[in-house]
C-alpha positions as a LaTeX table, in Angstrom:
\begin{tabular}{lrrr}
\hline
Residue & $x$ (\AA) & $y$ (\AA) & $z$ (\AA) \\
\hline
Met1 & 10.77 & $-65.77$ & $-111.79$ \\
Lys2 & 13.96 & $-63.49$ & $-110.75$ \\
Asn3 & 11.69 & $-60.24$ & $-111.07$ \\
Trp4 & 9.24 & $-61.72$ & $-108.57$ \\
Lys5 & 11.81 & $-62.22$ & $-105.83$ \\
Lys6 & 13.22 & $-58.85$ & $-106.36$ \\
Trp7 & 9.96 & $-57.24$ & $-105.88$ \\
Met8 & 9.32 & $-59.37$ & $-102.78$ \\
Leu9 & 12.84 & $-58.25$ & $-101.40$ \\
Leu10 & 11.96 & $-54.59$ & $-102.00$ \\
Gly11 & 8.52 & $-54.88$ & $-100.31$ \\
Cys12 & 10.29 & $-56.30$ & $-97.18$ \\
Leu13 & 13.00 & $-53.54$ & $-97.07$ \\
Leu14 & 10.09 & $-51.05$ & $-97.51$ \\
Ala15 & 8.05 & $-52.50$ & $-94.91$ \\
Val16 & 11.13 & $-52.41$ & $-92.31$ \\
Gly17 & 11.86 & $-48.84$ & $-93.16$ \\
Phe18 & 8.52 & $-47.54$ & $-92.23$ \\
Thr19 & 7.70 & $-49.64$ & $-89.14$ \\
Gly20 & 11.04 & $-50.17$ & $-87.62$ \\
Pro21 & 11.47 & $-46.81$ & $-85.99$ \\
Ala22 & 7.85 & $-46.62$ & $-84.71$ \\
Ala23 & 8.15 & $-49.95$ & $-83.18$ \\
Val24 & 11.44 & $-48.75$ & $-81.32$ \\
Lys25 & 9.76 & $-45.71$ & $-80.08$ \\
Ala26 & 6.51 & $-47.59$ & $-79.07$ \\
Ala27 & 8.98 & $-50.05$ & $-76.90$ \\
Glu28 & 10.26 & $-47.09$ & $-75.12$ \\
Val29 & 6.86 & $-46.06$ & $-73.68$ \\
Pro30 & 6.28 & $-47.56$ & $-70.26$ \\
Glu31 & 3.05 & $-48.96$ & $-69.52$ \\
Ala32 & 0.68 & $-46.80$ & $-67.65$ \\
Thr33 & 0.22 & $-47.91$ & $-63.86$ \\
Glu34 & $-2.82$ & $-46.83$ & $-61.36$ \\
Ala35 & $-1.73$ & $-44.28$ & $-59.03$ \\
Glu36 & $-1.20$ & $-45.48$ & $-55.39$ \\
Glu37 & $-3.50$ & $-44.01$ & $-52.54$ \\
Pro38 & $-1.60$ & $-42.01$ & $-49.96$ \\
Thr39 & $-0.90$ & $-43.97$ & $-47.00$ \\
Lys40 & $-2.33$ & $-43.10$ & $-43.38$ \\
Glu41 & 1.01 & $-41.90$ & $-42.27$ \\
Ala42 & 1.18 & $-39.17$ & $-45.30$ \\
Glu43 & $-2.38$ & $-38.28$ & $-44.32$ \\
Thr44 & $-1.45$ & $-37.31$ & $-40.58$ \\
Thr45 & 1.83 & $-35.89$ & $-40.92$ \\
Glu46 & 2.27 & $-32.47$ & $-39.19$ \\
Pro47 & 3.04 & $-29.40$ & $-41.59$ \\
Ile48 & 6.57 & $-28.25$ & $-41.45$ \\
Val49 & 6.99 & $-25.13$ & $-39.47$ \\
Ile50 & 9.85 & $-22.80$ & $-40.87$ \\
Asp51 & 10.93 & $-20.35$ & $-38.10$ \\
Val52 & 11.89 & $-17.17$ & $-39.93$ \\
Pro53 & 14.28 & $-15.05$ & $-37.82$ \\
Gly54 & 13.11 & $-11.79$ & $-36.60$ \\
Thr55 & 9.19 & $-12.79$ & $-36.74$ \\
Ala56 & 7.62 & $-12.82$ & $-33.30$ \\
Lys57 & 6.21 & $-16.17$ & $-32.14$ \\
Pro58 & 2.58 & $-16.24$ & $-30.90$ \\
Ala59 & 2.03 & $-16.48$ & $-27.05$ \\
Ala60 & 0.06 & $-19.15$ & $-25.72$ \\
Ala61 & $-3.66$ & $-18.48$ & $-25.38$ \\
Glu62 & $-3.98$ & $-19.27$ & $-21.79$ \\
Glu63 & $-0.85$ & $-17.00$ & $-21.00$ \\
Ala64 & $-1.89$ & $-13.68$ & $-19.26$ \\
Val65 & $-0.48$ & $-10.43$ & $-20.04$ \\
Lys66 & 1.86 & $-9.44$ & $-16.95$ \\
Ile67 & 0.97 & $-6.26$ & $-15.21$ \\
Pro68 & 4.08 & $-4.50$ & $-13.59$ \\
Asp69 & 3.79 & $-3.83$ & $-9.74$ \\
Gly70 & 2.94 & $-0.25$ & $-8.95$ \\
Trp71 & 0.45 & 2.60 & $-9.77$ \\
Asp72 & $-1.21$ & 2.44 & $-13.12$ \\
Ala73 & $-0.98$ & 5.49 & $-15.41$ \\
Ala74 & $-4.14$ & 7.09 & $-13.96$ \\
Lys75 & $-2.84$ & 6.60 & $-10.38$ \\
Lys76 & $-6.13$ & 4.95 & $-9.32$ \\
His77 & $-5.20$ & 1.19 & $-9.11$ \\
Tyr78 & $-2.01$ & $-0.18$ & $-7.50$ \\
Tyr79 & $-1.03$ & $-3.71$ & $-8.77$ \\
Lys80 & 1.06 & $-6.33$ & $-6.92$ \\
Asp81 & 1.87 & $-9.70$ & $-8.25$ \\
Gly82 & $-0.58$ & $-8.96$ & $-11.15$ \\
Lys83 & $-3.50$ & $-8.15$ & $-9.15$ \\
Ala84 & $-5.12$ & $-4.69$ & $-7.93$ \\
Leu85 & $-4.77$ & $-4.04$ & $-4.25$ \\
Lys86 & $-8.08$ & $-3.75$ & $-2.23$ \\
Gly87 & $-8.88$ & $-2.58$ & 1.22 \\
Leu88 & $-6.34$ & $-0.82$ & 3.55 \\
Gln89 & $-2.81$ & $-0.87$ & 2.35 \\
Gln90 & 0.33 & 0.59 & 3.36 \\
Ile91 & 2.57 & 1.55 & 0.42 \\
Lys92 & 6.14 & 2.60 & 1.23 \\
Asp93 & 5.21 & 5.13 & 4.43 \\
Ser94 & 1.72 & 5.79 & 3.73 \\
Phe95 & $-1.61$ & 3.93 & 4.16 \\
Tyr96 & $-4.25$ & 3.93 & 1.23 \\
Tyr97 & $-7.53$ & 2.47 & 0.93 \\
Phe98 & $-8.89$ & 0.79 & $-2.17$ \\
Asp99 & $-12.53$ & $-0.38$ & $-2.71$ \\
Lys100 & $-13.83$ & $-3.51$ & $-3.90$ \\
Lys101 & $-12.93$ & $-2.52$ & $-7.45$ \\
Gly102 & $-9.34$ & $-1.58$ & $-6.71$ \\
Val103 & $-9.94$ & 2.17 & $-6.97$ \\
Val104 & $-8.20$ & 4.30 & $-4.63$ \\
Leu105 & $-10.17$ & 6.45 & $-2.20$ \\
Lys106 & $-9.48$ & 10.25 & $-1.99$ \\
Asn107 & $-10.70$ & 13.12 & 0.02 \\
Lys108 & $-12.78$ & 11.10 & 2.21 \\
Trp109 & $-13.19$ & 9.50 & 5.61 \\
Lys110 & $-13.16$ & 5.78 & 6.17 \\
Lys111 & $-13.46$ & 3.82 & 9.46 \\
Val112 & $-11.37$ & 0.43 & 9.39 \\
Lys113 & $-12.00$ & $-1.79$ & 12.34 \\
Lys114 & $-12.12$ & 0.80 & 15.15 \\
Tyr115 & $-10.02$ & 3.55 & 13.65 \\
Tyr116 & $-10.94$ & 6.42 & 11.33 \\
Tyr117 & $-8.59$ & 7.47 & 8.45 \\
Tyr118 & $-8.94$ & 10.59 & 6.35 \\
Phe119 & $-7.31$ & 9.99 & 2.77 \\
Gly120 & $-6.23$ & 13.20 & 1.14 \\
Lys121 & $-6.20$ & 14.36 & $-2.69$ \\
Thr122 & $-3.29$ & 11.88 & $-3.43$ \\
Gly123 & $-5.07$ & 8.99 & $-1.64$ \\
Ala124 & $-2.53$ & 9.01 & 1.11 \\
Ala125 & $-3.91$ & 9.03 & 4.66 \\
Tyr126 & $-3.30$ & 11.97 & 6.91 \\
Lys127 & $-0.43$ & 11.28 & 9.43 \\
Ala128 & 1.96 & 12.53 & 12.00 \\
Lys129 & 5.91 & 12.07 & 11.82 \\
Ala130 & 6.82 & 9.27 & 13.78 \\
Ser131 & 9.35 & 9.88 & 16.86 \\
Thr132 & 11.36 & 7.16 & 18.55 \\
Phe133 & 11.24 & 8.81 & 21.77 \\
Glu134 & 7.58 & 10.11 & 22.44 \\
Val135 & 4.17 & 9.95 & 21.22 \\
Thr136 & 3.09 & 12.57 & 18.37 \\
Phe137 & 0.25 & 13.99 & 16.33 \\
Lys138 & $-0.47$ & 16.53 & 13.69 \\
Thr139 & $-3.43$ & 18.65 & 13.01 \\
Tyr140 & $-5.20$ & 18.96 & 9.78 \\
Lys141 & $-8.18$ & 21.21 & 8.73 \\
Ile142 & $-10.78$ & 18.95 & 6.99 \\
Ser143 & $-14.36$ & 20.69 & 5.87 \\
Gly144 & $-13.55$ & 23.87 & 8.32 \\
Lys145 & $-12.69$ & 21.62 & 11.30 \\
Thr146 & $-9.49$ & 20.72 & 12.90 \\
Tyr147 & $-8.56$ & 17.10 & 13.53 \\
Gly148 & $-5.42$ & 15.32 & 14.77 \\
Phe149 & $-3.75$ & 12.23 & 13.40 \\
Asp150 & $-0.98$ & 10.00 & 14.72 \\
Pro151 & 1.86 & 8.35 & 13.01 \\
Ser152 & $-0.36$ & 5.34 & 12.23 \\
Ser153 & $-2.84$ & 7.68 & 10.40 \\
His154 & $-5.36$ & 7.35 & 13.13 \\
Arg155 & $-7.65$ & 9.99 & 14.01 \\
Val156 & $-7.08$ & 10.90 & 17.55 \\
Thr157 & $-9.20$ & 11.79 & 20.46 \\
Gly158 & $-8.60$ & 13.12 & 24.06 \\
Leu159 & $-5.86$ & 15.02 & 25.42 \\
Trp160 & $-2.39$ & 15.48 & 23.56 \\
Ala161 & 0.62 & 17.61 & 24.08 \\
Thr162 & 3.38 & 19.00 & 21.82 \\
Thr163 & 7.20 & 18.92 & 22.63 \\
Lys164 & 6.83 & 22.53 & 23.59 \\
Gly165 & 4.18 & 21.94 & 26.21 \\
Ala166 & 0.98 & 22.99 & 24.40 \\
Ala167 & $-2.22$ & 21.38 & 25.25 \\
Tyr168 & $-4.72$ & 19.81 & 22.43 \\
Tyr169 & $-7.95$ & 18.40 & 23.57 \\
Phe170 & $-10.03$ & 16.54 & 20.74 \\
Asn171 & $-13.42$ & 15.50 & 21.71 \\
Ser172 & $-14.77$ & 11.92 & 20.90 \\
Lys173 & $-15.60$ & 12.81 & 17.15 \\
Gly174 & $-11.97$ & 13.75 & 16.74 \\
Val175 & $-12.79$ & 17.49 & 16.53 \\
Tyr176 & $-10.32$ & 20.05 & 18.04 \\
Asp177 & $-12.20$ & 21.63 & 21.18 \\
Ala178 & $-10.45$ & 25.07 & 21.32 \\
Ala179 & $-12.07$ & 26.17 & 24.59 \\
Lys180 & $-11.15$ & 23.07 & 26.55 \\
Ser181 & $-7.59$ & 23.04 & 25.05 \\
Lys182 & $-7.27$ & 26.73 & 26.13 \\
Ser183 & $-8.41$ & 25.77 & 29.76 \\
Val184 & $-5.72$ & 22.93 & 30.00 \\
Arg185 & $-3.02$ & 25.22 & 28.70 \\
Ala186 & $-3.81$ & 27.67 & 31.38 \\
Leu187 & $-3.77$ & 25.27 & 34.02 \\
Thr188 & $-0.60$ & 23.42 & 32.94 \\
Lys189 & 1.47 & 26.49 & 32.28 \\
Ser190 & 4.84 & 26.02 & 33.81 \\
Gly191 & 5.21 & 27.88 & 37.29 \\
Lys192 & 1.53 & 28.12 & 37.94 \\
Lys193 & 1.24 & 27.83 & 41.88 \\
Ser194 & $-1.95$ & 26.76 & 43.73 \\
Lys195 & $-2.85$ & 24.42 & 46.78 \\
Asn196 & $-5.68$ & 23.22 & 44.60 \\
Leu197 & $-3.81$ & 22.59 & 41.43 \\
Leu198 & $-3.90$ & 18.75 & 41.65 \\
Ala199 & $-7.59$ & 18.97 & 42.26 \\
Gln200 & $-8.09$ & 21.28 & 39.48 \\
Val201 & $-6.04$ & 19.15 & 36.80 \\
Lys202 & $-8.28$ & 16.05 & 37.74 \\
Lys203 & $-11.53$ & 18.09 & 37.27 \\
Val204 & $-10.46$ & 19.52 & 34.01 \\
Cys205 & $-8.32$ & 16.73 & 32.36 \\
Gly206 & $-10.06$ & 13.82 & 33.92 \\
Lys207 & $-8.93$ & 11.32 & 36.16 \\
Pro208 & $-5.44$ & 9.89 & 35.30 \\
Lys209 & $-4.74$ & 6.34 & 34.55 \\
Lys210 & $-1.98$ & 6.30 & 37.05 \\
Thr211 & $-0.30$ & 8.80 & 39.61 \\
Glu212 & 3.23 & 8.68 & 40.70 \\
Val213 & 4.59 & 10.47 & 43.79 \\
Val214 & 8.47 & 10.61 & 44.59 \\
Gln215 & 10.67 & 12.42 & 46.84 \\
Ser216 & 11.77 & 15.45 & 44.93 \\
Cys217 & 15.50 & 15.99 & 44.17 \\
Asn218 & 15.26 & 19.46 & 42.80 \\
Phe219 & 18.41 & 21.16 & 44.12 \\
Phe220 & 16.86 & 24.48 & 44.06 \\
Asp221 & 14.24 & 23.85 & 46.69 \\
Ala222 & 14.36 & 25.34 & 49.94 \\
Val223 & 16.54 & 22.87 & 52.20 \\
Asp224 & 14.29 & 23.37 & 55.17 \\
His225 & 11.24 & 22.24 & 53.18 \\
Glu226 & 10.17 & 19.02 & 52.06 \\
Tyr227 & 9.21 & 18.47 & 48.52 \\
Lys228 & 7.46 & 15.72 & 46.32 \\
Asp229 & 7.17 & 15.33 & 42.63 \\
Tyr230 & 3.51 & 14.39 & 41.40 \\
Arg231 & 3.28 & 12.56 & 37.80 \\
Leu232 & $-0.24$ & 12.17 & 36.39 \\
Phe233 & $-0.11$ & 9.66 & 33.49 \\
Tyr234 & $-2.88$ & 9.93 & 30.99 \\
Ser235 & $-3.31$ & 7.97 & 27.56 \\
His236 & $-0.96$ & 10.28 & 25.53 \\
Val237 & 0.51 & 12.78 & 28.29 \\
Thr238 & 1.98 & 13.44 & 31.55 \\
Val239 & 1.19 & 16.24 & 33.81 \\
Glu240 & 3.98 & 17.12 & 36.23 \\
Met241 & 4.08 & 19.24 & 39.39 \\
Thr242 & 6.09 & 19.55 & 42.61 \\
Lys243 & 4.56 & 19.99 & 46.14 \\
Asp244 & 5.93 & 21.81 & 49.06 \\
Val245 & 5.03 & 19.66 & 51.67 \\
Thr246 & 5.71 & 21.98 & 54.30 \\
Thr247 & 3.33 & 24.92 & 52.84 \\
Gly248 & 1.03 & 22.41 & 50.93 \\
Met249 & 1.74 & 24.60 & 47.67 \\
Phe250 & 1.71 & 23.12 & 44.18 \\
Lys251 & 4.12 & 24.35 & 41.47 \\
Met252 & 3.15 & 23.31 & 37.90 \\
Leu253 & 5.96 & 21.77 & 35.79 \\
Gly254 & 4.11 & 21.22 & 32.68 \\
Ile255 & 2.32 & 19.24 & 30.37 \\
Phe256 & 4.34 & 16.64 & 28.16 \\
Pro257 & 4.03 & 14.10 & 25.42 \\
Met258 & 4.09 & 10.44 & 26.72 \\
Ile259 & 7.58 & 8.76 & 26.72 \\
Leu260 & 7.58 & 5.61 & 24.57 \\
Asp261 & 8.73 & 2.67 & 26.13 \\
\hline
\end{tabular}
């Protein structure tokens, strides 16, 4: 009887020795749970953007590239506020003409409204140097012919004169007429005398826009003679002469550029 109890006790001890640690470990393992589905907030969360110093940020797709004002590298287009200029344009002190594509016109004539322009090899229109005192013009040779242009780059026509009293006549197409210019110079040469001088000037130069006659104040005139000054006003010049009323003789003073108002 005692032996049987000993064997029962030994069996229990052996059972505890083998099953005790395993049972402890099993107790430590948590029960498996089903994974939770991500919430809608997790699905719509925006990605985190990290700004790395020294890296360029992409420009907005709708943002246009800014073009600097002025000429392009080829000197064909001129930009202002990001757009190429078109038509007749004044850039600094010169006029230029740009076609529908914004390309500058060079070595060509162009009529704008009622005026004719000639644009040279740089695209700048030919012109004369402006004066604050009198009208001016400058001649240029184009395709073998001589033309005159005023400070506004307009091609000139009719009768003009230099500050030195040299007459220039340009026909209706703006071409310099050497023969007529020579006749006007001979007629308006200072000191020329003739009783028909007034009539001759009107015949060669045409009818003046206005004729002004005033009593002469020339201190070198003869005291016992009466003198009158004649001023014939044309579009761009004035022709001046003095008349000895006593003898009826005219004396030419010269042809001059029109004085600006």
